[in-house]
Every structure is written in C-alpha cells, then in structure tokens.
Coordinates of C-alpha atoms in Angstrom, one line a residue:
M1156 CA 0.0 0.0 -0.1
G1157 CA 2.9 2.4 0.8
R1158 CA 4.3 1.8 -2.6
Q1159 CA 1.1 2.6 -4.1
A1160 CA 0.5 5.6 -2.6
T1161 CA 3.9 6.9 -3.3
A1162 CA 3.4 6.1 -7.1
K1163 CA 0.1 7.9 -7.1
A1164 CA 1.7 10.8 -5.6
V1165 CA 4.7 10.7 -8.3
E1166 CA 2.3 10.1 -10.7
R1167 CA 0.1 12.8 -9.5
R1168 CA 3.3 15.5 -9.5
R1169 CA 4.6 14.5 -13.0
R1170 CA 1.4 15.0 -14.7
K1171 CA 0.9 18.8 -12.9
R1172 CA 4.6 19.6 -14.8
A1173 CA 3.4 18.7 -17.9
K1174 CA 0.5 20.5 -18.1
A1175 CA 2.4 23.4 -16.4
T1176 CA 4.7 22.7 -19.5
V1177 CA 2.0 22.9 -22.1
S1178 CA 0.0 25.9 -20.5
A1179 CA 3.1 27.9 -20.7
A1180 CA 4.2 26.7 -24.3
T1181 CA 1.0 27.6 -25.5
P1182 CA 1.2 31.4 -26.0
S1183 CA 4.3 31.6 -27.9
T1184 CA 3.1 29.0 -30.2
S1185 CA -0.4 31.1 -30.8
K1186 CA 1.6 34.2 -31.1
S1187 CA 4.5 32.8 -33.5
L1188 CA 1.5 31.0 -35.6
G1189 CA -0.7 34.3 -35.5
A1190 CA -3.9 32.1 -34.4
T1191 CA -6.0 32.5 -31.8
A1192 CA -6.0 29.1 -29.0
T1193 CA -8.5 30.4 -26.9
K1194 CA -11.7 28.8 -27.2
P1195 CA -15.0 31.1 -28.3
A1196 CA -16.8 31.0 -24.7
D1197 CA -13.2 32.1 -23.1
V1198 CA -13.5 35.0 -25.7
K1199 CA -16.9 35.9 -24.8
S1200 CA -15.8 35.8 -21.1
A1201 CA -13.1 37.7 -21.4
T1202 CA -14.8 40.6 -23.5
R1203 CA -17.4 40.4 -21.2
A1204 CA -15.0 41.1 -18.1
R1205 CA -13.6 44.0 -20.1
A1206 CA -16.7 45.7 -20.9
G1207 CA -17.4 45.4 -16.8
K1208 CA -14.4 46.8 -16.2
S1209 CA -15.0 49.8 -18.7
A1210 CA -18.4 50.1 -17.3
A1211 CA -17.1 50.3 -13.8
T1212 CA -14.3 52.7 -14.6
E1213 CA -17.2 55.3 -16.4
S1214 CA -19.0 55.1 -13.6
A1215 CA -16.6 55.8 -11.2
T1216 CA -15.6 58.8 -13.3
K1217 CA -18.7 60.1 -13.5
T1218 CA -19.3 59.4 -9.5
A1219 CA -16.0 61.6 -8.9
T1220 CA -17.4 64.2 -11.4
R1221 CA -20.6 64.6 -9.7
K1222 CA -18.9 64.4 -6.7
A1223 CA -16.4 67.7 -7.7
A1224 CA -19.6 69.5 -9.0
G1225 CA -21.5 69.2 -5.9
G1226 CA -23.3 66.3 -6.1
K1227 CA -25.0 67.6 -9.3
N1228 CA -25.2 66.6 -13.2
P1229 CA -22.0 68.6 -14.6
A1230 CA -23.8 70.0 -17.4
K1231 CA -26.7 71.1 -15.1
A1232 CA -24.4 72.9 -12.8
T1233 CA -22.2 74.6 -15.6
G1234 CA -26.2 75.4 -17.3
K1235 CA -24.3 74.4 -20.9
K1236 CA -25.0 71.4 -22.9
P1237 CA -22.2 68.8 -23.8
A1238 CA -21.0 70.0 -27.0
R1239 CA -21.6 67.8 -30.1
K1240 CA -19.3 66.7 -33.0
P1241 CA -20.6 68.1 -36.0
A1242 CA -22.3 65.9 -38.3
K1243 CA -20.3 65.3 -41.8
V1244 CA -23.1 66.7 -44.2
V1245 CA -21.9 64.5 -47.3
G1246 CA -24.7 65.5 -49.3
K1247 CA -24.0 69.5 -49.4
N1248 CA -19.9 68.7 -50.2
T1249 CA -20.8 65.8 -53.0
T1250 CA -23.0 68.8 -54.7
A1251 CA -20.6 71.5 -54.5
S1252 CA -17.6 69.4 -55.4
A1253 CA -19.9 67.8 -58.4
I1254 CA -20.4 71.7 -59.3
R1255 CA -17.1 72.9 -58.7
N1256 CA -15.9 70.3 -60.8
A1257 CA -18.7 70.8 -63.7
W1258 CA -17.6 74.5 -63.6
D1259 CA -14.1 73.8 -64.1
H1260 CA -14.6 71.5 -67.4
V1261 CA -16.5 74.3 -68.7
R1262 CA -14.1 76.9 -68.0
G1263 CA -11.3 74.6 -69.4
D1264 CA -14.2 74.2 -72.5
I1265 CA -14.0 77.8 -72.7
S1266 CA -10.4 78.5 -72.6
G1267 CA -10.0 76.0 -74.8
L1268 CA -12.5 77.2 -77.4
S1269 CA -10.8 80.7 -77.3
A1270 CA -7.6 79.8 -77.8
H1271 CA -8.4 77.8 -81.0
P1272 CA -7.2 80.0 -84.3
L1273 CA -10.9 79.7 -86.3
T1274 CA -12.7 80.9 -83.4
T1275 CA -12.5 85.1 -84.0
Y1276 CA -13.3 83.7 -87.8
F1277 CA -16.4 82.3 -87.1
L1278 CA -17.6 84.4 -84.3
I1279 CA -17.6 87.4 -87.5
L1280 CA -18.6 84.8 -90.3
V1281 CA -22.0 83.2 -88.0
S1282 CA -23.0 86.8 -86.7
V1283 CA -23.0 88.1 -90.3
V1284 CA -25.0 85.2 -91.9
L1285 CA -27.4 85.9 -89.2
L1286 CA -28.0 89.5 -89.7
T1287 CA -28.2 88.8 -92.9
G1288 CA -30.7 86.3 -93.0
L1289 CA -32.9 88.2 -90.2
G1290 CA -32.4 91.4 -92.8
L1291 CA -34.0 89.5 -95.4
V1292 CA -37.0 88.2 -93.4
M1293 CA -37.5 91.8 -92.0
V1294 CA -37.6 93.3 -95.2
L1295 CA -40.4 91.4 -96.7
S1296 CA -42.2 92.0 -94.2
A1297 CA -41.8 95.5 -93.6
S1298 CA -41.7 96.0 -97.6
S1299 CA -44.5 94.1 -97.9
I1300 CA -47.2 97.0 -98.4
T1301 CA -45.4 99.7 -99.6
S1302 CA -44.0 97.4 -102.4
Y1303 CA -47.4 96.2 -103.6
D1304 CA -49.1 100.1 -103.4
G1305 CA -45.9 101.8 -104.7
G1306 CA -47.2 99.7 -108.3
A1307 CA -45.1 97.2 -108.5
G1308 CA -48.1 94.9 -108.4
S1309 CA -46.1 92.4 -106.0
S1310 CA -45.4 92.3 -102.1
F1311 CA -41.8 90.6 -103.3
A1312 CA -40.3 93.5 -105.0
Y1313 CA -38.3 94.6 -102.4
F1314 CA -37.2 91.6 -101.0
N1315 CA -36.2 90.4 -104.7
K1316 CA -34.0 93.2 -105.3
Q1317 CA -32.6 92.7 -101.6
A1318 CA -32.0 89.2 -101.8
M1319 CA -30.1 89.8 -105.1
F1320 CA -27.8 92.6 -103.4
A1321 CA -27.0 90.3 -100.5
G1322 CA -25.9 87.3 -102.8
V1323 CA -23.5 90.0 -104.8
G1324 CA -22.8 91.3 -101.3
L1325 CA -22.0 87.4 -100.4
V1326 CA -19.8 86.2 -103.1
L1327 CA -17.9 89.6 -102.7
M1328 CA -17.4 88.7 -99.2
Y1329 CA -15.9 84.9 -99.6
I1330 CA -13.7 86.7 -102.4
A1331 CA -12.5 89.2 -100.0
S1332 CA -11.7 86.7 -97.4
R1333 CA -9.7 84.7 -100.1
M1334 CA -7.4 87.7 -100.4
S1335 CA -3.9 87.9 -98.5
L1336 CA -2.5 91.1 -96.4
Q1337 CA -0.1 91.7 -99.1
F1338 CA -3.3 92.2 -101.8
W1339 CA -5.0 95.0 -99.1
K1340 CA -1.7 96.2 -99.0
R1341 CA -1.3 97.0 -102.6
T1342 CA -5.2 98.0 -103.2
A1343 CA -5.1 100.7 -100.5
W1344 CA -4.7 103.3 -102.6
F1345 CA -6.5 102.3 -105.5
A1346 CA -9.3 101.8 -103.6
I1347 CA -9.1 105.4 -101.9
I1348 CA -8.8 107.3 -105.6
G1349 CA -11.4 105.1 -106.7
G1350 CA -13.7 105.8 -104.0
L1351 CA -13.1 109.6 -104.2
A1352 CA -13.4 109.5 -107.5
M1353 CA -16.9 107.8 -107.8
Q1354 CA -18.2 110.4 -104.7
A1355 CA -17.0 113.3 -106.9
A1356 CA -19.3 111.7 -109.6
V1357 CA -22.2 113.0 -107.8
F1358 CA -21.8 116.3 -108.8
I1359 CA -21.8 115.6 -112.6
P1360 CA -25.1 116.9 -114.2
G1361 CA -27.1 113.5 -115.8
L1362 CA -25.1 111.1 -114.0
G1363 CA -25.6 112.0 -109.9
K1364 CA -29.3 111.6 -108.6
E1365 CA -30.8 113.4 -105.5
T1366 CA -33.6 111.6 -103.6
K1367 CA -35.3 113.5 -100.9
G1368 CA -32.5 115.8 -100.6
N1369 CA -29.9 113.8 -100.2
A1370 CA -27.7 113.9 -103.8
N1371 CA -24.8 111.1 -103.2
W1372 CA -26.3 109.0 -105.9
I1373 CA -25.4 107.7 -109.1
G1374 CA -27.4 106.4 -111.4
V1375 CA -26.2 103.6 -113.4
G1376 CA -28.8 101.8 -115.8
G1377 CA -32.1 100.6 -113.8
F1378 CA -29.8 101.2 -110.7
Q1379 CA -28.9 103.6 -108.4
I1380 CA -25.6 103.2 -106.5
Q1381 CA -24.7 105.2 -103.0
P1382 CA -20.5 105.9 -103.3
S1383 CA -20.5 106.9 -99.9
E1384 CA -20.8 103.4 -98.8
F1385 CA -17.9 101.9 -100.7
L1386 CA -15.9 105.4 -100.0
K1387 CA -16.1 104.4 -96.0
V1388 CA -14.6 101.3 -97.2
A1389 CA -11.6 102.1 -99.0
L1390 CA -10.9 105.1 -96.4
A1391 CA -10.8 102.2 -93.6
L1392 CA -8.4 100.3 -95.2
W1393 CA -6.3 103.1 -96.8
L1394 CA -5.8 104.6 -93.2
G1395 CA -4.6 101.0 -91.9
L1396 CA -2.0 100.9 -94.6
I1397 CA -0.8 104.9 -94.5
L1398 CA -0.9 105.0 -90.4
A1399 CA 0.7 101.8 -90.5
Q1400 CA 4.1 103.1 -92.9
K1401 CA 4.2 106.1 -90.5
A1402 CA 4.5 104.3 -87.6
G1403 CA 7.1 105.9 -85.0
K1404 CA 7.6 108.9 -87.5
M1405 CA 4.8 111.0 -86.6
T1406 CA 7.3 113.7 -84.8
T1407 CA 6.6 117.1 -87.3
F1408 CA 3.7 118.5 -88.3
G1409 CA 4.2 117.6 -92.3
H1410 CA 5.0 114.2 -91.4
A1411 CA 1.5 113.3 -89.1
M1412 CA -0.9 115.6 -91.5
I1413 CA 0.3 114.7 -95.0
P1414 CA -1.6 112.6 -96.4
V1415 CA -4.1 111.5 -93.4
V1416 CA -6.0 114.4 -92.7
P1417 CA -6.5 115.8 -96.5
G1418 CA -7.5 112.4 -97.4
V1419 CA -9.9 112.2 -94.4
L1420 CA -11.2 116.2 -95.0
A1421 CA -11.7 115.1 -98.7
A1422 CA -13.6 112.2 -98.2
A1423 CA -15.6 113.5 -95.3
G1424 CA -16.4 117.0 -97.1
L1425 CA -17.7 115.3 -100.7
V1426 CA -19.8 113.6 -98.6
V1427 CA -21.5 116.6 -96.5
A1428 CA -21.5 118.7 -99.8
G1429 CA -24.1 116.1 -101.1
N1430 CA -26.0 117.0 -98.2
D1431 CA -25.7 113.9 -96.2
L1432 CA -24.3 114.7 -93.1
G1433 CA -25.3 111.9 -91.3
T1434 CA -22.8 109.8 -93.6
G1435 CA -20.3 112.6 -93.0
L1436 CA -20.0 111.8 -89.3
V1437 CA -19.9 107.9 -89.4
I1438 CA -16.9 108.7 -91.8
M1439 CA -15.5 111.4 -89.4
A1440 CA -16.2 109.1 -86.4
M1441 CA -14.2 106.1 -88.2
A1442 CA -11.3 108.2 -88.7
I1443 CA -10.8 109.1 -85.5
V1444 CA -11.1 105.6 -84.4
C1445 CA -8.3 104.8 -86.6
L1446 CA -6.1 107.7 -85.8
W1447 CA -6.7 106.6 -82.2
V1448 CA -5.4 102.6 -82.8
G1449 CA -2.5 104.1 -84.9
G1450 CA -1.0 106.4 -82.7
F1451 CA -1.9 109.9 -84.0
P1452 CA 0.1 112.3 -81.9
M1453 CA -1.8 113.7 -79.2
K1454 CA -1.4 117.3 -79.9
Y1455 CA -2.5 116.7 -83.7
F1456 CA -5.0 114.6 -82.8
L1457 CA -7.0 117.0 -80.5
L1458 CA -6.3 119.7 -83.1
L1459 CA -8.3 117.9 -85.8
G1460 CA -10.8 116.5 -83.7
S1461 CA -11.7 120.2 -83.1
V1462 CA -12.0 121.3 -86.3
L1463 CA -14.1 118.6 -87.2
A1464 CA -16.3 119.4 -84.5
A1465 CA -16.4 123.0 -85.4
A1466 CA -17.1 121.7 -89.2
V1467 CA -20.2 120.0 -87.5
T1468 CA -21.7 122.5 -85.6
F1469 CA -21.4 125.0 -88.7
F1470 CA -23.3 122.3 -90.7
V1471 CA -26.1 121.8 -88.1
L1472 CA -26.7 125.2 -87.1
S1473 CA -27.0 126.6 -91.1
S1474 CA -29.6 124.1 -91.5
Q1475 CA -33.3 124.6 -90.2
N1476 CA -34.2 121.0 -91.0
R1477 CA -31.4 119.9 -89.0
L1478 CA -32.1 122.0 -86.0
D1479 CA -36.1 121.2 -86.4
R1480 CA -34.7 117.4 -86.0
I1481 CA -33.3 117.6 -82.9
Q1482 CA -35.6 119.7 -81.3
A1483 CA -38.1 116.9 -82.6
M1484 CA -35.6 114.7 -80.6
L1485 CA -35.7 116.9 -77.5
T1486 CA -39.3 117.3 -77.3
G1487 CA -40.7 114.5 -79.5
H1488 CA -44.9 113.8 -78.9
A1489 CA -44.4 114.8 -75.0
D1490 CA -45.0 118.6 -75.3
Q1491 CA -47.6 119.1 -78.2
S1492 CA -47.7 122.7 -78.3
A1493 CA -43.7 122.2 -78.9
A1494 CA -44.0 120.0 -81.5
D1495 CA -45.8 119.1 -84.3
T1496 CA -46.5 115.1 -84.2
M1497 CA -47.9 115.4 -87.6
G1498 CA -44.9 116.8 -89.5
Q1499 CA -41.5 116.3 -88.1
A1500 CA -41.9 114.4 -85.4
W1501 CA -43.7 111.8 -87.4
Q1502 CA -41.4 109.7 -88.1
S1503 CA -40.0 109.5 -84.7
N1504 CA -43.2 109.0 -82.8
H1505 CA -44.5 106.4 -84.7
G1506 CA -41.3 104.7 -84.9
L1507 CA -41.7 104.8 -80.6
F1508 CA -45.2 103.5 -81.1
S1509 CA -44.0 100.4 -83.4
L1510 CA -41.4 99.5 -80.6
A1511 CA -44.0 99.9 -77.7
S1512 CA -47.0 98.3 -79.3
G1513 CA -44.9 95.5 -79.5
G1514 CA -44.2 94.3 -76.0
W1515 CA -42.1 91.5 -74.8
L1516 CA -42.6 89.2 -77.8
G1517 CA -44.2 91.2 -80.6
V1518 CA -47.6 90.8 -82.0
G1519 CA -46.0 88.1 -84.7
L1520 CA -44.1 88.3 -87.6
G1521 CA -45.7 90.0 -90.6
A1522 CA -48.6 91.5 -88.4
S1523 CA -47.2 94.7 -88.2
R1524 CA -49.3 97.7 -88.3
E1525 CA -46.9 100.6 -88.6
K1526 CA -45.8 99.2 -92.0
W1527 CA -49.0 100.3 -93.5
S1528 CA -47.8 103.6 -94.4
W1529 CA -47.7 104.8 -91.1
L1530 CA -44.0 104.5 -90.4
P1531 CA -42.0 106.0 -93.2
E1532 CA -39.1 104.3 -94.3
A1533 CA -40.1 101.0 -92.4
H1534 CA -38.1 98.7 -94.7
N1535 CA -35.3 101.0 -94.5
D1536 CA -34.0 103.5 -91.9
F1537 CA -36.7 102.4 -89.2
I1538 CA -36.7 98.5 -90.0
F1539 CA -35.4 97.7 -86.0
A1540 CA -39.1 99.6 -85.1
I1541 CA -40.5 96.9 -87.4
I1542 CA -38.8 94.3 -85.6
G1543 CA -39.3 95.6 -82.3
E1544 CA -43.3 95.7 -83.3
E1545 CA -43.0 92.3 -84.6
L1546 CA -40.8 90.3 -82.8
G1547 CA -40.8 92.3 -79.4
L1548 CA -38.3 93.2 -76.8
V1549 CA -37.1 90.0 -77.1
G1550 CA -36.3 89.8 -81.1
T1551 CA -34.8 93.6 -80.5
L1552 CA -32.4 92.2 -77.7
V1553 CA -31.6 89.1 -79.5
V1554 CA -30.9 91.7 -83.2
I1555 CA -28.7 93.4 -80.3
L1556 CA -26.8 90.6 -79.0
I1557 CA -25.6 89.3 -82.7
F1558 CA -24.4 92.8 -83.2
A1559 CA -22.4 92.5 -80.1
V1560 CA -20.8 89.1 -81.0
L1561 CA -20.0 90.5 -84.2
G1562 CA -18.2 93.7 -82.3
F1563 CA -16.4 91.2 -79.9
G1564 CA -14.8 89.0 -82.6
M1565 CA -13.2 92.4 -84.8
V1566 CA -12.0 93.3 -81.0
R1567 CA -10.4 89.9 -81.0
V1568 CA -8.5 90.8 -84.7
V1569 CA -7.2 94.1 -83.1
M1570 CA -6.2 92.4 -80.1
R1571 CA -4.8 89.2 -81.7
S1572 CA -2.9 90.6 -84.9
N1573 CA 1.0 92.1 -84.8
S1574 CA 0.2 93.9 -88.1
L1575 CA -0.6 97.6 -86.7
M1576 CA -2.4 97.8 -90.5
V1577 CA -4.9 95.1 -89.5
Q1578 CA -5.4 96.6 -85.7
V1579 CA -6.0 100.5 -87.6
A1580 CA -8.3 99.1 -90.4
T1581 CA -10.3 96.6 -88.3
A1582 CA -11.1 99.6 -85.6
G1583 CA -12.3 101.1 -88.4
F1584 CA -14.3 98.7 -89.9
F1585 CA -15.9 98.0 -86.0
A1586 CA -16.9 102.1 -86.0
L1587 CA -18.3 101.6 -89.2
I1588 CA -20.4 98.7 -88.8
I1589 CA -20.8 98.9 -84.8
G1590 CA -20.9 102.7 -84.3
Q1591 CA -23.6 102.8 -87.2
A1592 CA -25.6 99.8 -85.9
G1593 CA -25.5 101.6 -82.6
I1594 CA -26.5 105.2 -84.1
N1595 CA -29.4 103.8 -86.3
I1596 CA -30.6 102.0 -82.7
G1597 CA -30.1 105.1 -80.8
V1598 CA -32.5 107.0 -83.9
V1599 CA -35.1 105.0 -83.9
T1600 CA -35.4 104.5 -79.8
G1601 CA -35.5 108.6 -80.0
M1602 CA -32.1 108.9 -77.9
L1603 CA -30.5 110.6 -81.1
P1604 CA -32.2 112.9 -84.5
V1605 CA -32.9 111.1 -87.5
I1606 CA -30.0 111.7 -89.5
G1607 CA -31.1 108.7 -92.4
L1608 CA -28.3 106.0 -91.7
P1609 CA -30.0 101.9 -92.4
L1610 CA -28.9 99.5 -90.2
P1611 CA -26.4 97.3 -91.6
F1612 CA -26.9 93.9 -93.0
V1613 CA -30.4 94.5 -92.0
S1614 CA -31.7 97.1 -93.7
Y1615 CA -33.3 97.7 -97.2
G1616 CA -30.3 98.9 -99.7
G1617 CA -28.0 97.5 -102.5
S1618 CA -25.3 99.7 -101.5
S1619 CA -25.3 99.4 -98.0
I1620 CA -25.4 95.6 -97.7
I1621 CA -22.8 94.9 -100.5
A1622 CA -20.5 97.4 -98.9
S1623 CA -21.0 95.7 -95.4
L1624 CA -19.8 92.6 -96.6
L1625 CA -17.1 93.7 -98.3
A1626 CA -15.9 95.1 -95.3
V1627 CA -16.6 91.8 -93.5
G1628 CA -14.9 90.0 -96.1
V1629 CA -11.7 92.3 -95.8
V1630 CA -11.9 91.3 -91.9
L1631 CA -12.4 87.6 -92.5
S1632 CA -9.2 87.7 -94.4
F1633 CA -7.6 89.7 -91.8
A1634 CA -8.8 86.5 -89.0
R1635 CA -7.0 83.9 -91.3
T1636 CA -3.5 85.5 -90.5
E1637 CA -4.1 84.5 -86.9
P1638 CA -1.5 82.0 -86.1
G1639 CA -2.5 78.6 -86.8
A1640 CA -5.9 79.4 -88.6
E1641 CA -4.8 78.7 -92.4
A1642 CA -3.5 75.2 -91.4
A1643 CA -7.0 75.1 -89.2
I1644 CA -8.9 75.5 -92.5
A1645 CA -7.2 73.3 -94.5
A1646 CA -7.6 70.8 -92.0
N1647 CA -11.4 71.3 -92.0
R1648 CA -11.3 71.5 -95.7
D1649 CA -9.8 68.0 -95.6
R1650 CA -12.1 66.4 -93.6
L1651 CA -15.5 68.0 -95.2
R1652 CA -13.7 66.4 -98.2
S1653 CA -13.5 63.0 -96.8
S1654 CA -16.8 63.4 -95.3
L1655 CA -18.4 64.2 -99.0
A1656 CA -16.9 61.1 -100.2
V1657 CA -17.6 58.6 -98.3
L1658 CA -21.3 59.8 -98.4
A1659 CA -20.8 59.3 -102.5
R1660 CA -19.8 56.1 -101.9
K1661 CA -22.6 55.1 -99.8
K1662 CA -24.8 56.5 -102.9
R1663 CA -23.7 54.8 -105.4
K1664 CA -23.7 51.4 -103.2

C-alpha cells in the first residue's frame, strides 16, 4: 500500500509538471503562428470582463465628477449642454464638389475654344450670316405693303432686289476673305482714289441723282449706287496702310498731317457737300478711331478733332431742317405745343409707337400695323422699329446681341494681330459697322435725331449691304492671318472632302 501511494503521488506530480509546461508553451506557439488558441467561450468571457471594467471605470468617473460638482449633473451645474461633434454633411459637400468640377470643365472648354485659331473667324462669319438672313426676312415683312402699293403689283419686289444684293455681297465677301494681307496693302491706294472719284461723280449733271434732298447717288442703268458706302470701306483700308507705314515717324507736323488729314477731309467734305451729314459723321467717327488706334500724336489728334467738331456745328446750325430734327428729338410727342407730331416728329413718334406696341414677344411676324404707310421708311432706316413690333423686346435684344458678338469678333482681330495695318483697318470697320448700328438704334429709340442711316445687313439698300459684306470679307481675311488659322482651315476642308467622299460611295452602293 505504501508503495502504491507513493507511485500515485509521483504520477500526480509528473502530470502537474506536464500541464504547466504545456500552458507555458501555448501562448508563444499561438503568437508565432498568428492564430488564437482561446476558445469562443473564453473570448466572450474576456470581452464581458473588459466591458465590465470599462463600465465600472466610467461609472467611477461620473461619480467623481458629480462629487466635484456638488452632487449634481455637470451639464446642469454649468448650465451648458455638452458639445456635440458636427455631423458630416455628405450631400452638400458632394453637390458643391460636383458643381465645382462641372464649372472647371466648362471653363476649360471655354478657354480651349477661345484659344482656337478659327474662333474669331467663325464668330464674325456666323454673326454676319445671321444678320443678313434676319434682314431678308424683315425686309420682306416690312416692305410687302409699300411694295404692292407702290405700283409694283407684287409684295416681293423689294425683297427680290434685296436678295439679289445680298447674294452679290456674299460672293464679294467670300472673294475678299480669300485675299492675303499683301493684296490689301497693294490695293489700298487704288481703293481710296477710286472711292473719292466715285463720290465726286455725284456732282456730274446727268450722272448724279438726288433722293429726298440727298445728292449722294449715281444712276447706272436701272440701278442707283451710293458711292459713300464704298468710300467708307476704302478709307478704313487706306488709313490702316498709311498709319502702319508712318508708325514712329509722326514727330513733325508734316509727317503727321500729310496725307492722312487731307484724305479724311476730302472724303468727309465730298459726302457732306452732297447734303448727307449722317454719313459724313460716320466717316469722321471712323477716322478718329483709326487715328487713335494708329498712334496719331495727341496734340495733332486734338487739333483735328476740334476742326471736325467745329465743322459739324456749323453744318447743323446752318440748316433749319437739322435744327428741327434735333428739336423733335428733344420734345417729341410729349409737348404738343412745342412739336407737331404730324410734321417733323411724325417718323420718330411712330417708331416709338411701333416699339411700344410690340411688348415682350411682339404681335407676330408679318403682323405689324405701322408698316401700313404709318411709319415712313419702315423697310429701310426704321426697320428696327418693325423688328420690335413684330418680334417684341426679345427680338430687338437678340439683334443687339448678334451685333455685340460681331463687335467682339472684330475686337479679337485687333487684339490678336501683330500687324498695325490690320489693327487700324479693323478698328475702322468696327466703327463703321457697329457704330452705325448703334446710331441707327439710337435714332429709332428716340435717343438721337433722325439722320438717315440704315441698319447694317438688315435695312433695305443695295449699296449698304454690298459694302458692309465687302468690309466683313476684308476683316475675315485679316482673321485668317492669326497663327494656326490657315492650317485649321485646310484641316477642316480635308475633313469635309473626306466626309463627302464617304457619302458619295454610300450613295453609289
């Protein structure tokens, strides 16, 4: 028995040592293998134990805090609510980020489009085509009654002539746009001499024609030509050449004045001598803009400006008709005792009536009432009033917007060109087209006295639309000199030919 008890005691001690060895070796083995040797029940027990300790610690902390606050809730003791962390507004941040990204993309597209070498070219071309198309539609609408009532027997008489003039002008615009800068340099002197000769021809008996007191027409066959319209184009081109050649040399009176000032005075003087002060004012304004851009010396610039201003004042004060027009502009139909609405103010007042009756969206295309012989020159100088009546305020704003885009395209030509001749001539064409459009709109809206200037590309008149489209053709040729423009045009032409070839092959199949 004693031996058996001893053996059992030894066996128990051996088993205890083995268990101790295994328990000591288990953590290092588990750690080295990256696994957990603990059973799930043991894990739950350990988690509960830790949670209990955390809860006990938190409870102890709260108890201590309450004791420190006098046995009260610390939030109530201080009178302040515990601060909360601001929640993350995911929706607003996402929307703002999306808007920012979209704007960045749009801005990048606009920058890329603005930097394209053909952007200027197409801004000018598309604007002019839109204005010409709108002008044909409005001439048909505004002249239909006058044309039929005038003995033509057709409401399309004026429209057919205008469509023919527009076709000739578009062909000349295309031809002019293909010419090089060197061609315009060689042509400038011939243009100004030819323009002055044509303008002087209006004083030749039998050749010159007078229309409504204006002796600035030449009768050729069954057509009448107004040479002053072409003289304006020639003068802008010639001033660009002369001022570019004289750049940095206008230090003396002779260099500054000759031949610039005699050329300007000859052009304006011949036009005003034909009793057309409105066109003379446009020529003077165009010359001033060209001289300003061309770097004309300031002291001589002020001297020439003073001479032109004195000449305009003299011609206005010496004509009772012009004084009556200014008085009609200032009084209109507001003071019946000061102005006769059936006389001098008739045209201006009915232009305002036409604009006012159009409202926001107009009475409808072709539905004008003022064109029924109430508004004189409805298809010519006052066609903007018919646009306002039939297309409303929205229509007039669209027309102004298209002119603004055209002007912006011309400004781009001036700013992006390295040639002083291009800059000066384009500035002159800007004053010629955009300035004349502004004067016409100002006359129709009663802001300026009636001076008889058409709305470029829109009003009826063969000489006006042909000369205006010719001027735009010259500007388009200048726009083609922008770096990369010729290569881009050639690439577009090749792409168009390839597309047409593919379409032709599909049609044959």
